[in-house]
Amino acid sequence: MDFISHYECTLCGKKLAADLTSLTCPDCGLTGILDVKYDYEAMKKTVTRDYFRSNTDASMWRYAPLMSLKTTDFSRALRVGNTPHYRSHTLEKTLGSGPLYFKDEGANPTGSLKDRASAVGVFKAIEAEKKTIACASTGNAASSLAGNAARMGLDSVIFVPKRAPKGKLAQLQAYGAHLVRIEGDYKATFEMSRKAIESFGWYDRNAAINPHLVEGKKTVAYEIAEQMDFDVPEWVCVSVGDGCTIAGLYKGFLDFFSIGLTRKIPKLLGVQSEGCAPFHRAWKNKTALIETQENTIADSIAVGLPRNPVKGMEAVRKSGGAFITVSDQAILDSALLLGSKEGLFGEPAAAASLAGLVEAYRQNIITADARVTVIITGNGLKDPDSIRDKIPEPVGTYEESDVLRQYLRNHKEEKS
Ligand SMILES: *Cc1c(COP(=O)(O)O)cnc(C)c1O
Ligand SMILES: [Zn+2]
């Protein structure tokens, strides 16, 4: 909080004072998404490598002074962040790639990277003296909001589209959220939530609207930098829906670079599904974003009309990265690869980032020797049905050990 210099509208460029309470640009309205700007010169003086080395908080709150929060006591919060950054055991060899890492965001308290944003949202709601916080979500924004709100004693109201997977709905119910199911797609759900939030005066956790949430998401980049001893990778791969996650990644790497903690900003690979790729299309054709269908099994990135087009696009452009698309089949193949070769189970939108990397090697966008981090954005247990059709039936019952022996022999052959 101490380091905020001002807010800037991503649409009209207007600068707004640091004590602003509105979530969007007063001139542009809801599409006037704000960016939080920091005084890097001041930040540089206190936020050094030694500052982090002596920081004993093993959660995302170790970065709270670099965010737009007034709160300083996080002792009652869930432990968000500090997720593992694994060096690949097997895929590096299988793919013939350079040093390859997986950032396992599925290890967050509610099982996805969204916890980083929701946790911030909950504290901003408390700062604004709101008792209820609401959002529209395809799943993870909602389940993370419900969990983090429950922990801090807030009510949550969640607007979900018809297609939300069972695992995510179950989480919402377990966390005691008030569920409003909309008979429509994500867009319809979003519009409905906006109306309700306005008329009931709730706190708005919708990621694109709320500029503070990207500030939470950026901590994933800080962690990668710290986990690599400030020698960041050349490429970071992540799947893209609304564009907030990739925007957060860029912001985090930009912050660390701007205060001299790292020497470069990694190139960002934004991965979309072939059946829903508005960012990729706009990037390739150099046009504005055009609404597309939402035709993919990766529900978390099934966003036909992205709500954070400017920040999402700039993250890829300014980092010198690229957008890429992958098929649903490639996503499922990658989910199995990730599980069987690395012991990591990602939901389809999470496995998509690995599918994107494989495709980027194929297209020579990423060269084989590059150091790469792939972000596994959400846990596979959230959407187990997606992978069920891909795997053989469980083995059944055995009276004879011979049958089991034969099965295992066949299964091993099949896999090798
Ligand atoms: C939300 C989400 C994404 C994409 O983030 P956006 O901010 O919508 O671009 C990717 N993977 C998972 C698991 C998510 O929940
Ligand atoms: Zn504006």
CSV table of C-alpha atoms and ligand atoms in Angstrom, one decimal, residues 8-14 16 24-29 31-34, ligand 2:
chain,number,residue,atom,x,y,z
A,8,GLU,CA,-4.3,4.4,-14.4
A,9,CYS,CA,-7.3,3.7,-16.6
A,10,THR,CA,-6.3,1.0,-19.2
A,11,LEU,CA,-8.9,2.5,-21.6
A,12,CYS,CA,-8.4,6.3,-21.6
A,13,GLY,CA,-5.1,6.5,-19.8
A,14,LYS,CA,-6.4,8.9,-17.2
A,16,LEU,CA,-6.4,8.8,-10.7
A,24,THR,CA,-13.2,1.4,-12.2
A,25,CYS,CA,-12.5,4.6,-14.1
A,26,PRO,CA,-15.2,7.2,-13.3
A,27,ASP,CA,-15.1,8.4,-17.0
A,28,CYS,CA,-15.2,5.1,-18.8
A,29,GLY,CA,-17.5,3.1,-16.5
A,31,THR,CA,-14.9,-1.2,-19.1
A,32,GLY,CA,-12.5,1.4,-17.7
A,33,ILE,CA,-10.4,-1.2,-15.9
A,34,LEU,CA,-7.7,0.3,-13.7
B,2,ZN,ZN,-10.9,5.8,-18.3
